[in-house]
Structure formats: C-alpha cells, structure tokens
Short mmCIF file of C-alpha atoms and ligand atoms in Angstrom, two decimals:
data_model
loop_
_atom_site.label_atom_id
_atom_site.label_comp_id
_atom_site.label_asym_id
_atom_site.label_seq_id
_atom_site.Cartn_x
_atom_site.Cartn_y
_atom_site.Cartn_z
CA UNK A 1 -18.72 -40.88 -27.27
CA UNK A 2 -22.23 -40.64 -26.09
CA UNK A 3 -25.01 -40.11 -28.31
CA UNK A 4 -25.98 -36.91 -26.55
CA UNK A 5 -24.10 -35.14 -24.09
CA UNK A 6 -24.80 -31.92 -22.27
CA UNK A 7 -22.93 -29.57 -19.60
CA UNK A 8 -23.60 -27.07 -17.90
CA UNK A 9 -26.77 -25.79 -20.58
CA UNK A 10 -29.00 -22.94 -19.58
CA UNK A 11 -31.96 -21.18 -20.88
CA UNK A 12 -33.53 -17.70 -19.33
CA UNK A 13 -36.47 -16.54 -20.70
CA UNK A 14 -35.76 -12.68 -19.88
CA UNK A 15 -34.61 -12.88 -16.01
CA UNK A 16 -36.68 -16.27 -15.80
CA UNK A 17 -33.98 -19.22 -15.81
CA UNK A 18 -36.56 -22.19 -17.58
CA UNK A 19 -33.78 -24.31 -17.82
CA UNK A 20 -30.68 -24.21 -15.04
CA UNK A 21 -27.25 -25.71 -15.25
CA UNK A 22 -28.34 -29.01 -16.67
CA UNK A 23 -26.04 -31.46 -17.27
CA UNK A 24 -26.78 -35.09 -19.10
CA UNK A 25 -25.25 -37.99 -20.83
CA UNK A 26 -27.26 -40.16 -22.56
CA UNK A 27 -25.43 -43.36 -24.12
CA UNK A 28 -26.14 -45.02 -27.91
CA UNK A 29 -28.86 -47.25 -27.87
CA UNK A 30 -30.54 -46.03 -24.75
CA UNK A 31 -33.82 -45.25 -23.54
CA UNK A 32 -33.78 -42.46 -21.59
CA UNK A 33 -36.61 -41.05 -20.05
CA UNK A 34 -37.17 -37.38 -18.90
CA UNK A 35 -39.52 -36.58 -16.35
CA UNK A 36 -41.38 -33.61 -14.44
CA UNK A 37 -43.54 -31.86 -13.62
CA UNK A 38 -46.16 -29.22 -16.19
CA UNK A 39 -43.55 -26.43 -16.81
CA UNK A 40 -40.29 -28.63 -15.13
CA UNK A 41 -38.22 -27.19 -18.61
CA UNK A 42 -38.69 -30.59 -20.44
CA UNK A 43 -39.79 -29.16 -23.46
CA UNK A 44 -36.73 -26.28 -23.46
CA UNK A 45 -34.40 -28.45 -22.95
CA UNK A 46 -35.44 -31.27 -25.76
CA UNK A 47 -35.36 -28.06 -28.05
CA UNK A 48 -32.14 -26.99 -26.91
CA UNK A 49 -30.82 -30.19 -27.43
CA UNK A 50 -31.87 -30.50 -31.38
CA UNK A 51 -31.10 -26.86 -32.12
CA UNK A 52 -34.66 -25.40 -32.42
CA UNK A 53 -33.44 -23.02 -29.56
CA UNK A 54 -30.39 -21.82 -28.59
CA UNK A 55 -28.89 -21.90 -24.54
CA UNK A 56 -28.30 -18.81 -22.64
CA UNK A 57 -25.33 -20.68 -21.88
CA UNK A 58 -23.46 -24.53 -21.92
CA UNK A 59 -22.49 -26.75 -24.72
CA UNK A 60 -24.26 -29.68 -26.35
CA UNK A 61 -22.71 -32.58 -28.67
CA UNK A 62 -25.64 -34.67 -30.30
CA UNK A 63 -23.99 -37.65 -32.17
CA UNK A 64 -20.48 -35.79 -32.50
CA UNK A 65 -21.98 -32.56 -33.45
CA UNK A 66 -21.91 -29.22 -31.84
CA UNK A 67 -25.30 -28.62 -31.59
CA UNK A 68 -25.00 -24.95 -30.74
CA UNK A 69 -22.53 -24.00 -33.51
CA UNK A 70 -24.13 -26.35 -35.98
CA UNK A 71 -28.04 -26.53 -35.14
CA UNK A 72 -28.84 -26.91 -38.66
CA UNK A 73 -26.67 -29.92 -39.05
CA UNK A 74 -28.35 -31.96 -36.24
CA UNK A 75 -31.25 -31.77 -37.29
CA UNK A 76 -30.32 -33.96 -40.46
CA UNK A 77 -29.58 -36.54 -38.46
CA UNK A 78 -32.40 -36.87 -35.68
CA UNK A 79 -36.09 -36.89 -35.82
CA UNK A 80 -38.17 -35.07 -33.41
CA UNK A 81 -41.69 -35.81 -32.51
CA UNK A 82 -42.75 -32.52 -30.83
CA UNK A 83 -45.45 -32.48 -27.80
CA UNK A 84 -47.94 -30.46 -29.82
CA UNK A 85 -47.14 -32.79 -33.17
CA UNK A 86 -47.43 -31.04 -36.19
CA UNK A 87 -49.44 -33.04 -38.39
CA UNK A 88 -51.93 -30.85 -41.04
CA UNK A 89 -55.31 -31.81 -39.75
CA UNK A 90 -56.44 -31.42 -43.15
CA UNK A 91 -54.39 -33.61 -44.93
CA UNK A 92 -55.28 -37.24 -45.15
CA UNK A 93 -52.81 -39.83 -42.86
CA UNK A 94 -50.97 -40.69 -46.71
CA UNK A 95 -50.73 -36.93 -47.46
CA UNK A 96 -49.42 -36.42 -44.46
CA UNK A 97 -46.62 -38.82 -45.12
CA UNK A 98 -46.49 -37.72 -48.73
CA UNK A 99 -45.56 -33.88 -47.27
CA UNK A 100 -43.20 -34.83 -44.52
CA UNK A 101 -41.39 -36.97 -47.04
CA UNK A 102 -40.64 -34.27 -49.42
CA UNK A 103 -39.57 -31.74 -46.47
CA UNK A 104 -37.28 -34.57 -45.47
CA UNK A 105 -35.97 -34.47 -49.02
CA UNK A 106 -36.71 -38.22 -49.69
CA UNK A 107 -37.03 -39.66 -53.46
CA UNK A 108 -40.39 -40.65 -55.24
CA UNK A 109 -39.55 -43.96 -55.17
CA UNK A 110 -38.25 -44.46 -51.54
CA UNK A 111 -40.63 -42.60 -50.36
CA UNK A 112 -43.33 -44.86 -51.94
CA UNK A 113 -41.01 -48.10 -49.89
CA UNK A 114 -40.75 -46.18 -46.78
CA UNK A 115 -44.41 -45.10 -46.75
CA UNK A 116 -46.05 -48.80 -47.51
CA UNK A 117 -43.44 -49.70 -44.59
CA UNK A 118 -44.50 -46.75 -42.13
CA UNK A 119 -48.30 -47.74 -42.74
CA UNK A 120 -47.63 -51.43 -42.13
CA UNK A 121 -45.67 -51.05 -39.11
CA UNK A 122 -47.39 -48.88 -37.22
CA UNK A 123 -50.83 -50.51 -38.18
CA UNK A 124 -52.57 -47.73 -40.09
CA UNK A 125 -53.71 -49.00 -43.58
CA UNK A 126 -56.92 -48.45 -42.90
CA UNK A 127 -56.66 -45.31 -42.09
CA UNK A 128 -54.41 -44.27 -44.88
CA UNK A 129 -57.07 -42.17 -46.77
CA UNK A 130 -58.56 -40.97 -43.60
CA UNK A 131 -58.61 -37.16 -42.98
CA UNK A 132 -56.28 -36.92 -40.16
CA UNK A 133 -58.52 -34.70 -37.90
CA UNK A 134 -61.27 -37.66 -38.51
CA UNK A 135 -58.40 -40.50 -36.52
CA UNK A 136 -58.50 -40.62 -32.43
CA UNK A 137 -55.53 -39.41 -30.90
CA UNK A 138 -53.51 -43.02 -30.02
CA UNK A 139 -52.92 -43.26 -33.76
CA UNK A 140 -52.23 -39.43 -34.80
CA UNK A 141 -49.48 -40.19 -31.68
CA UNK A 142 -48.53 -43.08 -33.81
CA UNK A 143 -48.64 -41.77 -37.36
CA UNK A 144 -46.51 -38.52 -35.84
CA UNK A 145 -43.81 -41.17 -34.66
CA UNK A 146 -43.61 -42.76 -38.00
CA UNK A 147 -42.93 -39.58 -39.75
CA UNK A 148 -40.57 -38.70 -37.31
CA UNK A 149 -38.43 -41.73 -38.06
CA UNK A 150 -38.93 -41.57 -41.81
CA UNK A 151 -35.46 -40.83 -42.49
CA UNK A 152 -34.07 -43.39 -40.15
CA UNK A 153 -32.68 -41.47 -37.76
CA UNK A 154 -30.21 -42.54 -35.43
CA UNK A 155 -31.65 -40.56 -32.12
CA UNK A 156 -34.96 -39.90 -31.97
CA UNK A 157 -36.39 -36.85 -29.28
CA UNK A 158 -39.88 -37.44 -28.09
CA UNK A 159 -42.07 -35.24 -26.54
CA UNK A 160 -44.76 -36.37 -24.25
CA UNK A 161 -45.55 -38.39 -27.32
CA UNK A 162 -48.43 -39.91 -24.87
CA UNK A 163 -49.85 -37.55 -23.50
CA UNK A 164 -53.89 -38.08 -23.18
CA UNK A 165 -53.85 -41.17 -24.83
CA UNK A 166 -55.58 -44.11 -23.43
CA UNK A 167 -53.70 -47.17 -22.04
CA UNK A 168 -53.78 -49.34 -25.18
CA UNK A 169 -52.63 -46.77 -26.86
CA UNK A 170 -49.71 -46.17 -24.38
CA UNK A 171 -49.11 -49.39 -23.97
CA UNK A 172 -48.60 -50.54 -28.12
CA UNK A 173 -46.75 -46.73 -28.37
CA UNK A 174 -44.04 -48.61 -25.78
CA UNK A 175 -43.70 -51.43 -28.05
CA UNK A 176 -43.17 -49.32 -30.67
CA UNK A 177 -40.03 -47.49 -28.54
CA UNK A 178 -39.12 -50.85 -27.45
CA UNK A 179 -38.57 -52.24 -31.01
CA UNK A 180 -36.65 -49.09 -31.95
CA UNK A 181 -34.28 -49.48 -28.68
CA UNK A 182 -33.56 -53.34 -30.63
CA UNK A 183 -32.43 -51.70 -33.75
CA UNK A 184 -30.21 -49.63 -31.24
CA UNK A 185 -32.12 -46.65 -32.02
CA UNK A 186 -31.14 -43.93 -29.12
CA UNK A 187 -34.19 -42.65 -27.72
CA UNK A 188 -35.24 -39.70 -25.75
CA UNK A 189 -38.51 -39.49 -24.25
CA UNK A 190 -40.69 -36.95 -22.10
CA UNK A 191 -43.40 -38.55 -19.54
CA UNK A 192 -45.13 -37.60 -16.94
CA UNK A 193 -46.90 -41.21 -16.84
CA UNK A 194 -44.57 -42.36 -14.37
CA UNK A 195 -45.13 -46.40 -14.91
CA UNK A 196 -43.62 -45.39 -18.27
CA UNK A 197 -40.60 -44.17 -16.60
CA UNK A 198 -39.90 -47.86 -15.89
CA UNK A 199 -39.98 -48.93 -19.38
CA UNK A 200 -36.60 -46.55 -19.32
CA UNK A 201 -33.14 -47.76 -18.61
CA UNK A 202 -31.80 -44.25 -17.72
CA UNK A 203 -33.90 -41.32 -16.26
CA UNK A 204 -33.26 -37.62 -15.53
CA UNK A 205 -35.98 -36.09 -13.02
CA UNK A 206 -35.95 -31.97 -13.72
CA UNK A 207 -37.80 -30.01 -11.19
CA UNK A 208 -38.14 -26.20 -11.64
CA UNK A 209 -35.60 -26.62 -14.29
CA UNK A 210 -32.90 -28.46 -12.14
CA UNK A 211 -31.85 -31.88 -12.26
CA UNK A 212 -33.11 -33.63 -9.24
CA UNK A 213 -32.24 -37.04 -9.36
CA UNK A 214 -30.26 -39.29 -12.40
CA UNK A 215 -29.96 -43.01 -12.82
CA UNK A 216 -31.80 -46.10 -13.00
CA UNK A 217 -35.32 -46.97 -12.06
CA UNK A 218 -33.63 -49.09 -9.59
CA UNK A 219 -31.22 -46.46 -8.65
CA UNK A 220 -33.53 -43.87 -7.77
CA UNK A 221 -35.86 -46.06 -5.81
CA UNK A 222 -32.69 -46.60 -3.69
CA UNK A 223 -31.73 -43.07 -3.93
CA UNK A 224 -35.17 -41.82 -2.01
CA UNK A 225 -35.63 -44.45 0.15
CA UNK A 226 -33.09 -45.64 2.49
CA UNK A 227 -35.70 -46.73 4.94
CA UNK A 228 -38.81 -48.66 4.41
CA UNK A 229 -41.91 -47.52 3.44
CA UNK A 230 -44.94 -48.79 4.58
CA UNK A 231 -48.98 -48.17 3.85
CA UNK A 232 -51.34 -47.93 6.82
CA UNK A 233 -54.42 -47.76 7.83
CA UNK A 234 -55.79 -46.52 11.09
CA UNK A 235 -59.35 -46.31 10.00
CA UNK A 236 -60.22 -42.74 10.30
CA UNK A 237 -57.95 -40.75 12.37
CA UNK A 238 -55.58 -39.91 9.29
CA UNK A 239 -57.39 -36.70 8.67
CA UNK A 240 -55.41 -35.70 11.70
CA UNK A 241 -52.04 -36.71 9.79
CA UNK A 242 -50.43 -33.15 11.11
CA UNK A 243 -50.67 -34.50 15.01
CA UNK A 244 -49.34 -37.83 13.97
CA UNK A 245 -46.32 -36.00 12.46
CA UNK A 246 -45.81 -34.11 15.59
CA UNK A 247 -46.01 -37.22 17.72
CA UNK A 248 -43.97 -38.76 15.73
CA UNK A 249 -40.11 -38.67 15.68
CA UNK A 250 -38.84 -42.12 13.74
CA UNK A 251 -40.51 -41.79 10.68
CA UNK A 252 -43.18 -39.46 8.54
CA UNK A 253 -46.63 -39.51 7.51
CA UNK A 254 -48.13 -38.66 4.37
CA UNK A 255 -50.86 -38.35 1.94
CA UNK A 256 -50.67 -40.72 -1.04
CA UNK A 257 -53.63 -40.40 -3.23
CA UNK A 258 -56.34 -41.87 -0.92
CA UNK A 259 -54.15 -43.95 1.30
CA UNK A 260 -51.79 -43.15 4.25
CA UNK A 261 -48.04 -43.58 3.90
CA UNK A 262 -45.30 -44.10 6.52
CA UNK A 263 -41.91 -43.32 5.67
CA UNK A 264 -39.72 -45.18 8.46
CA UNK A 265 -36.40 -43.16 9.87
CA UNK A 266 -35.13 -46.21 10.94
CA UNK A 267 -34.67 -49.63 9.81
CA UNK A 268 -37.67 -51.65 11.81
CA UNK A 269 -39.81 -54.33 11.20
CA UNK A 270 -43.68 -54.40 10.39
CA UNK A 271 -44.41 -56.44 13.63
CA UNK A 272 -42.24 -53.86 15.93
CA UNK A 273 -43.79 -50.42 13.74
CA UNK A 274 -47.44 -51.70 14.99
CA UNK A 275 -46.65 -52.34 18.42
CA UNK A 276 -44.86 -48.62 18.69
CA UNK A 277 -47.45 -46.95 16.49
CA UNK A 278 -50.40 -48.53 19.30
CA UNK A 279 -48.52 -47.30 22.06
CA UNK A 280 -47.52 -43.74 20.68
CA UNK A 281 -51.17 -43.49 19.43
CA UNK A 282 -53.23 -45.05 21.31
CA UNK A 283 -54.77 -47.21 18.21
CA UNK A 284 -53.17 -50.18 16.51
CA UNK A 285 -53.22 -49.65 12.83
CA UNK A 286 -56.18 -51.49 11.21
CA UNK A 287 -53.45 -53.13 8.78
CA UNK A 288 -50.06 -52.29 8.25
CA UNK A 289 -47.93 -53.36 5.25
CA UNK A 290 -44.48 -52.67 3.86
CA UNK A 291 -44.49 -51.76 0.13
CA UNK A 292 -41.77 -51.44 -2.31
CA UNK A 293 -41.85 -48.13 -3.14
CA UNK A 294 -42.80 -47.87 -6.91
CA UNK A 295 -41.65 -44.34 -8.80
CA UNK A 296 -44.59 -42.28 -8.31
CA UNK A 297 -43.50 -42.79 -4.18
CA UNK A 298 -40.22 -42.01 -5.50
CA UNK A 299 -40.77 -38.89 -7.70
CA UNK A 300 -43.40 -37.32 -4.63
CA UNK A 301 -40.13 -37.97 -2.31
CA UNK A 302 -36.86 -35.97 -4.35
CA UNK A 303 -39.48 -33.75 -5.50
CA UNK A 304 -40.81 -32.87 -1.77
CA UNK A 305 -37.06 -33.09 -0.52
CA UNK A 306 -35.58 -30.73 -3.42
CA UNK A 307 -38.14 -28.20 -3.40
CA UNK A 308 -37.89 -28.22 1.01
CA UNK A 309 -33.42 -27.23 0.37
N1 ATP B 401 -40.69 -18.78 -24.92
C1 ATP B 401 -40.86 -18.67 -23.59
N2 ATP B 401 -40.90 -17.48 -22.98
C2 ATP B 401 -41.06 -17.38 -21.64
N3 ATP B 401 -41.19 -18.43 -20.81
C3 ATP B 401 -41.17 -19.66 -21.37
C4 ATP B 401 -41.02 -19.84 -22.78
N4 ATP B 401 -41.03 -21.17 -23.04
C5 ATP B 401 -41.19 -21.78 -21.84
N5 ATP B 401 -41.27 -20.88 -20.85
C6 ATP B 401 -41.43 -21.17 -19.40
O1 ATP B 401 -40.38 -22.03 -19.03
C7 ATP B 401 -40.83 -23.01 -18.11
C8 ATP B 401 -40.54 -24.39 -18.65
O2 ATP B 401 -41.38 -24.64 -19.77
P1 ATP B 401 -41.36 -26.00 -20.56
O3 ATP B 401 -42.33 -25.86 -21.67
O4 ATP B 401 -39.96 -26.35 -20.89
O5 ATP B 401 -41.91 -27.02 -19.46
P2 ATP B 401 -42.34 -28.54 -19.63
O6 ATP B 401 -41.60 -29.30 -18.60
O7 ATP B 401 -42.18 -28.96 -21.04
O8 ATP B 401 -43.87 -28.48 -19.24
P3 ATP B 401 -45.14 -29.33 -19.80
O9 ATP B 401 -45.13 -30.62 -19.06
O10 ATP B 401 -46.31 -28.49 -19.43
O11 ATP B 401 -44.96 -29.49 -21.27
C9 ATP B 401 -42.30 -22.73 -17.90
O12 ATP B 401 -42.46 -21.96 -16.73
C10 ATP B 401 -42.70 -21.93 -19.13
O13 ATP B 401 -43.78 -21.08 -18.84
MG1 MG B 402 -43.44 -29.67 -22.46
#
C-alpha cells in the first residue's frame, strides 16, 4: 500500500478546473517532489490530499485512509507545513511551540521533551525567547517544520517550505528533509527551485493543473531529451534566433537565460554539428559544447511541448 495514492482527483473552482484528473502514487519513505509553475494547482492539490479541501471529483487514500470520507482522520496522522506558514508573529519561537503543542493535544510533560528536542534539532535555542516576527525567514521556515512534525508524523506535506529563503537556508532546510527521509519519514514537497527537485527520488511536474511528466530525476531528463543538447555561441547573431529556426530543419534553437541552446533532432556529434551549422549559416559557432541537460532544460522542454498539444 502506498503512503499516498490518488486517481483520477479534480478540483473546479466554479467552471475553472484548478486541479484536472490527477493521478499519483507516492511510496513510504519517499521524497517526492512536486513542481510547477505560480498557479500550476500545487497548493490545491496538497490540500486535497490532507482533507483541508474537498475534490470536485476522484478518490484519495493517505496511509490507508479515505481521505475524502474521513478528512478529519488524516489529519491526525500527518503534519502539514502550509506555503503561507501559520506561525503567530506575536508569539515568541517557545510560545509558538507551547500553542501548537496544545492544538496537537500533546501532554505538559512531553511537550516540555519534544520542545527541548525541536529547539536542539533544528538549531534555534537562541532564538527561543525571540519574538517570532523579530527571526529572518530561513529559521521561521525551520521553526514552522518543527512544529509540523511535533507529533511525529508519519507523512509530512510541505509547501514551498523554501520559498524566498537564501541558499544556506535552503541548503540546511534539505538536510533537514534528508534526515527525515532516514527515519523513513514519507515526504511531500512543493518547489519551484528546480536544483531542489534533484534532492527528490520521485517527481510529479503539474502544468495548468495536469500532470506533465512523472518519474525520476533521471527519468525525466531521458523523457525530454532523446537527442543531445548542446550550448552555442555564435557571437552575436542569436538575436536573430527566429531565422536560424527557419533555416534550420535537424534540430531547434532557443533562449536559455542569457545563452543559446540547440536541441539536436538527430543523434550527431559536436565536431559534425559545427561543420553543418558553418555551412547552413555561414558562421562557425564561436564554441560549441554538448551539455547534459540539467532539470531546469528539462522542465522549459515538457512544459513548452505540453502547453504546444
Ligand atoms: N479558492 C479558489 N477560488 C478560485 N480559484 C482558485 C482558488 N484557489 C486557487 N485558485 C486558482 O487555482 C489555480 C491553482 O492555484 P494553486 O494555489 O493551487 O497554484 P500553485 O501551484 O500552488 O501556485 P503558487 O506557486 O503560486 O503557490 C490558480 O489559477 C488559482 O488562482
Ligand atoms: Mg501554492
């Protein structure tokens, strides 16, 4: 039985479908990583899945429960780290752990054990009788995890819980999610950071609410790119990247960030690519190099093919 398993799940907001026919399996002691786009359905579909929102239509089993007959009863058993967290500003960091305790219905005394334990682990001692509004945003991220796994949950749904965080940040929040994955804690996580995708071993790309693409990092790479991809440089004329397309026929041109990439039709080598490019164009590329495609290539390429069916 997998830890979470959806079919078929829905959500229209009025006649807008947010959410359309998604389907996912996501297997105990995973880390699986959901990714799109600002308003891909991420969010409506996380909330689906713990019960906070019921599906125009599909079904959803969380950890052997039906989550749509019994949304109450799911989430007992999961903790939820929402994208805009919920911590009281106000309240200092301990406070804050004092008042998420009690909703959780934890004792005096373990919660006294599971606090000194949440403070410790997630390195915030010294901030423990900080006002919360007063800590920079890496640690709220991190205090808002450690409440969220205060009652030890089993699955734990995460929200863009790194969102506008700096790298350090990121980086020791990843640690974090890799320590819970060794305590075969399941894990389900938002991004749009893309290198953070790779920390995943399962990924589900949603685009205008659809599931695009499913597998492994590795998988997907494969899955966009059958040919290779290569960067070039012709020193100025790829402004004009709309005539190179239309002289073109074995492979495409495009835009990535402030370099020029060349998606080949056809399996070729660098050597023979630069001897065809000078002769179709005129000008031999100033340098030419094949690159492994890393998921940002990958996500730019099922995205541009999806939303071009
Ligand atoms: N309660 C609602 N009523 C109407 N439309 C909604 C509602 N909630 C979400 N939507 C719409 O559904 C779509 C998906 O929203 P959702 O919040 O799930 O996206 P997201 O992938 O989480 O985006 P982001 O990365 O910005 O958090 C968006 O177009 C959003 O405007
Ligand atoms: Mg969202």
């Amino acid at each position: 039985m997998p830890a979470i398993f959806a079919k078929g799940i829905t959500k229209k907001f009025g006649s807008f479908v947010a959410v359309d026919n998604v389907d996912l399996i996501v297997e105990e002691g995973e880390v699986f990583g959901f990714l799109g786009a600002n308003g891909a359905g991420k969010t409506t579909t996380i909330k689906m899945l713990i019960g906070l929102i019921k599906p125009t239509s599909g079904s959803i089993i969380v950890s052997g429960i039906d989550v749509v007959q019994n949304p109450q009863k799911v989430k007992e058993i999961i903790g939820y780290m929402s994208q805009k967290f919920s911590l009281y500003d106000d309240l200092t960091v301990e406070e804050n752990i004092n008042f998420f305790g009690g909703i959780y219905g934890i004792g005096v005394t373990t919660l006294k054990e599971i606090k000194e334990d949440l403070l410790t682990k997630f390195n915030l001692l010294n901030e423990r009788r900080k006002l919360t509004k007063d800590i920079p945003l890496g640690l709220k991220q991190r205090l808002a995890l450690g409440i969220a796994l205060m009652h030890r949950p089993k699955i734990v749904f995460l929200d863009e819980p790194t969102s506008g965080a700096d790298p350090i940040s990121r980086r020791n929040f990843w640690e974090i999610i890799r320590n819970l994955k060794r305590q075969g804690v399941t894990v389900f996580v938002t991004t749009h950071y893309l290198e953070e995708a790779e920390y995943c071993s399962k990924i589900a790309l949603i685009n205008s609410g659809r599931i695009i693409a499913y597998g492994t990092p590795t998988d997907l790479k494969k899955l966009a790119f059958n040919y290779p991809l290569f960067e070039v440089d012709f020193g100025g004329i790829e402004s004009n990247i709309g005539v190179l397309n239309k002289v073109c026929d074995y492979g495409e041109f495009f835009i990535y960030g402030r370099k020029l990439h060349f998606l080949s039709k056809y399996l070729i080598t660098t050597s023979e690519l630069g001897i065809k490019m000078k002769s179709d164009f005129g000008i031999a590329p100033k340098t030419l190099r094949r690159i492994i495609p890393t998921l940002d290539d990958v996500f730019f390429q099922l995205v541009q093919k999806s939303n071009n069916d």
